Amino acid sequence: MLVLLLGIIVLHVAVLVLLFVSTIVSQWLVGNGHTADLWQNCSSLHVPSAFQCQTSSTNEWLQSVQAMMILSIIFSVLSLFLFFCQLFTLTKGGRFYITGIFQILAGLCVMSGAAIFTVRYTEWQIPSDDISFGFAYILAWVAFPLAAISGVIYIILRKRE
């Protein structure tokens, strides 16, 4: 049982790390000397180590992606906190429904944010052969199934002594 709990906690922390990195790092779109994320657009100057950054667009869809990513982090942190609270207060045989629901909500939020970004990024960036999705975008998509799986595991899990 202890190994199972440790595995669930490691999976949950891994999801949290993926969510934080994908939300913060400026690598959602990468191109020839250009990176863009949810918060800013950076272009390299003629000097390789110098970047000029500007805040991102105020498009409603981009703000909804920002909100979805922040909500996914909030739901995942709440889920981890609720798991520890329920671990010590839940009666024997009880299930971690609330924890699982919050974790599934985190997964749905990150999926919604990444899907909106996938469909609408061409309204924000000029389509080009040089522009491709960066690693932070991919981490957001990886966090979605992991958060959903974690949520399902929480719902199935029963507390034992």
XYZ file of N, CA and C in Angstrom:
483
model
N 0.831 -1.201 0.000
C 0.000 0.000 0.000
C 0.871 1.259 0.000
N 1.966 1.207 0.738
C 2.852 2.359 0.811
C 3.482 2.645 -0.547
N 3.835 1.594 -1.293
C 4.415 1.767 -2.618
C 3.371 2.365 -3.567
N 2.130 1.942 -3.445
C 1.055 2.489 -4.270
C 0.851 3.973 -3.991
N 0.822 4.346 -2.724
C 0.670 5.752 -2.357
C 1.846 6.586 -2.869
N 3.023 6.049 -2.735
C 4.208 6.767 -3.221
C 4.154 6.945 -4.737
N 3.719 5.903 -5.448
C 3.589 5.995 -6.902
C 2.561 7.026 -7.323
N 1.441 7.081 -6.624
C 0.397 8.060 -6.934
C 0.897 9.473 -6.676
N 1.606 9.661 -5.576
C 2.137 10.992 -5.256
C 3.184 11.408 -6.279
N 4.042 10.487 -6.692
C 5.059 10.799 -7.711
C 4.388 11.170 -9.035
N 3.345 10.439 -9.434
C 2.614 10.756 -10.659
C 1.980 12.140 -10.560
N 1.398 12.442 -9.413
C 0.748 13.738 -9.231
C 1.766 14.882 -9.272
N 2.888 14.704 -8.616
C 3.935 15.740 -8.634
C 4.493 15.900 -10.048
N 4.623 14.797 -10.778
C 5.095 14.882 -12.165
C 4.115 15.693 -13.017
N 2.820 15.481 -12.816
C 1.811 16.261 -13.536
C 1.937 17.736 -13.177
N 2.121 18.031 -11.899
C 2.274 19.426 -11.466
C 3.499 20.081 -12.103
N 4.601 19.364 -12.148
C 5.817 19.906 -12.764
C 5.582 20.169 -14.252
N 4.941 19.237 -14.935
C 4.645 19.429 -16.355
C 3.751 20.645 -16.567
N 2.755 20.817 -15.708
C 1.848 21.960 -15.838
C 2.573 23.277 -15.595
N 3.395 23.327 -14.542
C 4.138 24.552 -14.261
C 5.097 24.895 -15.402
N 5.847 23.913 -15.870
C 6.827 24.176 -16.933
C 6.123 24.603 -18.217
N 5.062 23.910 -18.582
C 4.392 24.261 -19.832
C 3.717 25.619 -19.765
N 3.328 26.052 -18.589
C 2.688 27.358 -18.462
C 3.707 28.493 -18.431
N 4.855 28.266 -17.840
C 5.817 29.339 -17.601
C 6.822 29.521 -18.738
N 7.312 28.441 -19.310
C 8.430 28.504 -20.254
C 7.984 29.083 -21.597
N 8.858 29.869 -22.205
C 8.555 30.543 -23.475
C 8.926 29.667 -24.663
N 8.260 28.556 -24.818
C 8.570 27.655 -25.933
C 7.308 27.007 -26.507
N 6.187 27.703 -26.581
C 4.991 27.128 -27.183
C 5.112 27.124 -28.698
N 5.667 28.187 -29.236
C 5.976 28.245 -30.663
C 7.431 28.641 -30.809
N 8.144 27.938 -31.670
C 9.544 28.276 -31.909
C 9.743 28.419 -33.411
N 10.620 29.331 -33.762
C 10.917 29.554 -35.164
C 12.347 30.007 -35.315
N 12.650 30.534 -36.445
C 13.989 30.994 -36.737
C 14.278 32.265 -35.931
N 14.905 32.109 -34.772
C 15.220 33.242 -33.915
C 14.029 33.836 -33.208
N 12.950 33.074 -33.094
C 11.722 33.595 -32.496
C 11.114 32.530 -31.584
N 10.716 32.921 -30.381
C 9.967 32.034 -29.497
C 8.742 32.780 -29.002
N 7.678 32.043 -28.758
C 6.446 32.645 -28.262
C 5.798 31.693 -27.276
N 5.170 32.269 -26.288
C 4.412 31.464 -25.343
C 3.126 32.195 -25.019
N 2.532 31.842 -23.911
C 1.265 32.437 -23.523
C 1.416 33.861 -23.017
N 2.620 34.247 -22.641
C 2.811 35.523 -21.966
C 3.606 36.536 -22.765
N 4.550 36.082 -23.594
C 5.387 37.030 -24.323
C 5.916 36.416 -25.618
N 6.279 37.318 -26.528
C 6.925 36.943 -27.788
C 8.349 37.460 -27.742
N 9.306 36.593 -28.004
C 10.708 36.998 -27.969
C 11.354 36.749 -29.326
N 12.134 37.720 -29.768
C 12.900 37.599 -31.010
C 14.356 37.847 -30.685
N 15.226 37.041 -31.280
C 16.653 37.257 -31.043
C 17.133 38.393 -31.927
N 17.967 39.208 -31.334
C 18.579 40.294 -32.095
C 19.760 39.725 -32.865
N 20.543 40.543 -33.452
C 21.690 40.054 -34.232
C 22.733 39.398 -33.326
N 22.713 39.743 -32.048
C 23.603 39.095 -31.082
C 22.878 37.844 -30.584
N 23.493 36.654 -30.639
C 22.785 35.419 -30.302
C 22.247 35.351 -28.869
N 22.881 36.014 -27.932
C 22.439 35.897 -26.545
C 21.457 36.991 -26.137
N 21.107 37.890 -27.041
C 20.210 39.001 -26.714
C 18.830 38.747 -27.311
N 17.802 38.897 -26.480
C 16.428 38.724 -26.924
C 15.657 40.008 -26.683
N 14.772 40.314 -27.586
C 13.854 41.421 -27.400
C 12.480 40.798 -27.213
N 11.868 41.050 -26.055
C 10.594 40.424 -25.728
C 9.492 41.470 -25.636
N 8.325 41.087 -26.118
C 7.133 41.917 -26.016
C 6.026 41.074 -25.426
N 5.097 41.738 -24.754
C 3.975 40.985 -24.186
C 3.131 40.411 -25.315
N 2.464 39.323 -24.994
C 1.645 38.653 -25.993
C 0.412 39.477 -26.334
N -0.270 39.022 -27.311
C -1.485 39.677 -27.777
C -2.577 39.638 -26.708
N -3.538 40.509 -26.835
C -4.665 40.529 -25.899
C -5.887 39.859 -26.506
N -5.679 38.950 -27.426
C -6.800 38.214 -28.015
C -7.551 37.457 -26.939
N -8.863 37.375 -27.100
C -9.675 36.666 -26.110
C -9.312 35.190 -26.038
N -9.004 34.588 -27.182
C -8.682 33.163 -27.170
C -7.373 32.908 -26.434
N -6.398 33.812 -26.570
C -5.129 33.633 -25.865
C -5.320 33.808 -24.357
N -6.182 34.734 -23.986
C -6.489 34.901 -22.561
C -7.228 33.689 -22.011
N -8.047 33.050 -22.837
C -8.725 31.835 -22.369
C -7.728 30.681 -22.214
N -6.722 30.622 -23.080
C -5.673 29.595 -22.927
C -4.891 29.853 -21.640
N -4.549 31.117 -21.381
C -3.858 31.465 -20.138
C -4.695 31.058 -18.935
N -5.985 31.369 -18.976
C -6.874 31.027 -17.851
C -6.975 29.514 -17.660
N -7.077 28.773 -18.758
C -7.184 27.315 -18.656
C -5.924 26.699 -18.046
N -4.773 27.201 -18.446
C -3.522 26.662 -17.907
C -3.374 27.001 -16.423
N -3.748 28.212 -16.040
C -3.674 28.583 -14.622
C -4.688 27.781 -13.809
N -5.888 27.611 -14.338
C -6.891 26.800 -13.639
C -6.430 25.352 -13.485
N -5.759 24.817 -14.506
C -5.278 23.441 -14.393
C -4.262 23.312 -13.260
N -3.402 24.303 -13.100
C -2.434 24.269 -12.000
C -3.154 24.380 -10.660
N -4.111 25.290 -10.571
C -4.855 25.463 -9.319
C -5.597 24.184 -8.948
N -6.298 23.577 -9.919
C -7.032 22.339 -9.638
C -6.095 21.205 -9.227
N -4.936 21.121 -9.842
C -4.001 20.056 -9.506
C -3.397 20.256 -8.115
N -3.078 21.497 -7.767
C -2.564 21.771 -6.417
C -3.639 21.488 -5.374
N -4.872 21.914 -5.657
C -5.977 21.616 -4.734
C -6.187 20.115 -4.589
N -6.062 19.407 -5.681
C -6.228 17.957 -5.646
C -5.175 17.296 -4.761
N -3.927 17.735 -4.888
C -2.869 17.171 -4.048
C -3.108 17.495 -2.575
N -3.514 18.731 -2.289
C -3.820 19.128 -0.914
C -4.991 18.313 -0.362
N -6.042 18.150 -1.162
C -7.197 17.363 -0.721
C -6.833 15.900 -0.521
N -5.930 15.376 -1.336
C -5.505 13.987 -1.162
C -4.854 13.782 0.203
N -3.960 14.707 0.568
C -3.318 14.576 1.879
C -4.319 14.764 3.013
N -5.262 15.678 2.842
C -6.291 15.860 3.871
C -7.159 14.613 3.995
N -7.593 14.070 2.865
C -8.432 12.876 2.898
C -7.666 11.649 3.364
N -6.382 11.634 3.129
C -5.572 10.496 3.549
C -5.626 10.315 5.061
N -5.723 11.424 5.786
C -5.732 11.353 7.243
C -7.125 11.447 7.845
N -8.122 11.905 7.097
C -9.460 12.076 7.674
C -10.496 11.113 7.115
N -10.248 10.492 5.975
C -11.220 9.609 5.346
C -11.337 8.308 6.132
N -12.557 7.800 6.237
C -12.765 6.545 6.951
C -12.251 5.382 6.103
N -11.996 4.280 6.767
C -11.496 3.083 6.088
C -12.519 2.624 5.052
N -12.034 2.343 3.846
C -12.905 1.908 2.765
C -13.451 3.046 1.927
N -13.217 4.279 2.337
C -13.706 5.434 1.585
C -12.898 5.659 0.320
N -13.511 6.311 -0.628
C -12.842 6.610 -1.897
C -12.486 8.083 -1.968
N -11.492 8.379 -2.759
C -10.978 9.735 -2.902
C -11.675 10.443 -4.076
N -13.007 10.566 -3.978
C -13.783 11.148 -5.075
C -13.423 12.607 -5.338
N -13.379 13.415 -4.295
C -13.129 14.848 -4.475
C -11.749 15.071 -5.088
N -10.765 14.337 -4.594
C -9.410 14.450 -5.131
C -9.385 14.089 -6.610
N -10.035 12.999 -6.966
C -10.074 12.561 -8.356
C -10.796 13.534 -9.270
N -11.888 14.105 -8.779
C -12.641 15.064 -9.594
C -11.802 16.304 -9.877
N -11.101 16.826 -8.863
C -10.260 17.996 -9.084
C -9.111 17.691 -10.041
N -8.560 16.500 -9.966
C -7.464 16.143 -10.866
C -7.970 15.965 -12.299
N -9.147 15.393 -12.460
C -9.737 15.271 -13.800
C -10.061 16.652 -14.357
N -10.547 17.559 -13.506
C -10.786 18.941 -13.943
C -9.492 19.604 -14.409
N -8.401 19.336 -13.712
C -7.100 19.870 -14.127
C -6.734 19.349 -15.515
N -6.950 18.067 -15.737
C -6.668 17.488 -17.045
C -7.544 18.073 -18.142
N -8.830 18.284 -17.847
C -9.725 18.865 -18.842
C -9.359 20.318 -19.153
N -8.914 21.054 -18.143
C -8.503 22.445 -18.370
C -7.263 22.518 -19.256
N -6.276 21.683 -18.978
C -5.064 21.723 -19.803
C -5.372 21.252 -21.224
N -6.265 20.280 -21.371
C -6.657 19.841 -22.706
C -7.375 20.952 -23.454
N -8.268 21.651 -22.782
C -8.998 22.752 -23.419
C -8.044 23.866 -23.840
N -7.130 24.229 -22.957
C -6.176 25.282 -23.287
C -5.294 24.917 -24.469
N -4.768 23.706 -24.471
C -3.894 23.279 -25.571
C -4.676 23.145 -26.880
N -5.924 22.694 -26.795
C -6.738 22.564 -28.002
C -7.071 23.936 -28.590
N -7.418 24.892 -27.742
C -7.695 26.244 -28.227
C -6.450 26.831 -28.885
N -5.298 26.637 -28.250
C -4.043 27.149 -28.822
C -3.760 26.497 -30.169
N -4.004 25.204 -30.283
C -3.745 24.484 -31.526
C -4.586 25.045 -32.670
N -5.831 25.342 -32.393
C -6.735 25.802 -33.439
C -6.497 27.268 -33.795
N -6.164 28.095 -32.801
C -6.166 29.540 -33.016
C -4.799 30.202 -33.138
N -3.707 29.484 -33.005
C -2.404 30.161 -33.002
C -2.103 30.869 -34.318
N -2.723 30.438 -35.415
C -2.468 31.098 -36.696
C -3.066 32.500 -36.752
N -4.019 32.813 -35.897
C -4.555 34.177 -35.829
C -3.572 35.123 -35.144
N -2.641 34.552 -34.411
C -1.719 35.323 -33.587
C -0.346 35.411 -34.222
N 0.100 34.335 -34.807
C 1.401 34.281 -35.480
C 1.170 34.089 -36.973
N 2.017 34.682 -37.755
C 1.913 34.511 -39.201
C 2.339 33.085 -39.543
N 1.493 32.329 -40.236
C 1.876 30.950 -40.580
C 3.141 30.942 -41.439
N 4.064 30.071 -41.077
C 5.328 29.987 -41.781
C 5.879 28.577 -41.658
N 6.751 28.228 -42.577
C 7.395 26.916 -42.500
C 8.409 26.860 -41.366
N 8.891 28.032 -40.937
C 9.902 28.084 -39.881
C 9.307 27.864 -38.488
N 8.028 28.133 -38.308
C 7.411 28.056 -36.984
C 6.903 26.645 -36.722
N 7.248 26.134 -35.544
C 6.747 24.826 -35.121
C 6.399 24.897 -33.637
N 5.696 23.890 -33.167
C 5.328 23.848 -31.760
C 6.554 23.498 -30.926
N 6.696 24.174 -29.796
C 7.841 23.960 -28.924
C 7.580 22.900 -27.871
N 8.594 22.680 -27.037
C 8.491 21.601 -26.048
C 7.473 21.904 -24.955
N 7.237 23.167 -24.628
C 6.260 23.489 -23.590
C 4.848 23.140 -24.043
N 4.580 23.339 -25.313
C 3.289 22.949 -25.888
C 3.107 21.429 -25.803
N 4.154 20.702 -26.125
C 4.098 19.234 -26.065
C 3.934 18.761 -24.625
N 4.612 19.423 -23.682
C 4.452 19.067 -22.267
C 3.022 19.272 -21.786
N 2.364 20.300 -22.305
C 0.961 20.518 -21.945
C 0.104 19.350 -22.415
N 0.353 18.869 -23.633
C -0.407 17.726 -24.127
C -0.058 16.438 -23.379
N 1.182 16.308 -22.935
C 1.560 15.122 -22.147
C 0.910 15.166 -20.763
N 0.765 16.368 -20.205
C 0.159 16.511 -18.879
C -1.312 16.123 -18.884
N -1.991 16.298 -20.000
C -3.421 15.979 -20.059
C -3.738 14.517 -19.754
N -3.183 13.546 -20.477
C -3.537 12.155 -20.142
C -3.014 11.727 -18.775
N -1.866 12.248 -18.377
C -1.347 11.885 -17.051
C -2.258 12.391 -15.939
N -2.776 13.601 -16.094
C -3.701 14.131 -15.090
C -5.008 13.349 -15.091
N -5.496 12.985 -16.264
C -6.728 12.206 -16.345
C -6.546 10.821 -15.730
N -5.436 10.178 -16.030
C -5.154 8.862 -15.445
C -5.024 8.964 -13.934
N -4.338 9.989 -13.476
C -4.187 10.205 -12.036
C -5.545 10.405 -11.377
N -6.419 11.181 -12.011
C -7.756 11.400 -11.460
C -8.568 10.121 -11.385
N -8.489 9.306 -12.421
C -9.208 8.025 -12.411
C -8.657 7.108 -11.320
N -7.337 7.107 -11.150
C -6.739 6.291 -10.079
C -7.233 6.754 -8.719
N -7.324 8.065 -8.513
C -7.840 8.570 -7.243
C -9.277 8.124 -7.000
N -10.105 8.142 -8.044
C -11.505 7.753 -7.876
C -11.622 6.265 -7.574
N -10.807 5.456 -8.203
C -10.853 4.006 -7.971
C -10.261 3.630 -6.622
N -9.272 4.379 -6.175
C -8.529 4.062 -4.948
C -9.417 4.089 -3.711
N -9.264 3.079 -2.876
C -9.946 3.025 -1.573
C -8.915 3.156 -0.478
N -9.322 3.791 0.606
C -8.401 3.927 1.736
C -8.385 2.627 2.533
N -7.171 2.187 2.822
C -6.972 1.007 3.669
C -6.094 1.391 4.825
N -6.091 0.595 5.830
C -5.255 0.873 7.018
C -3.829 0.452 6.780
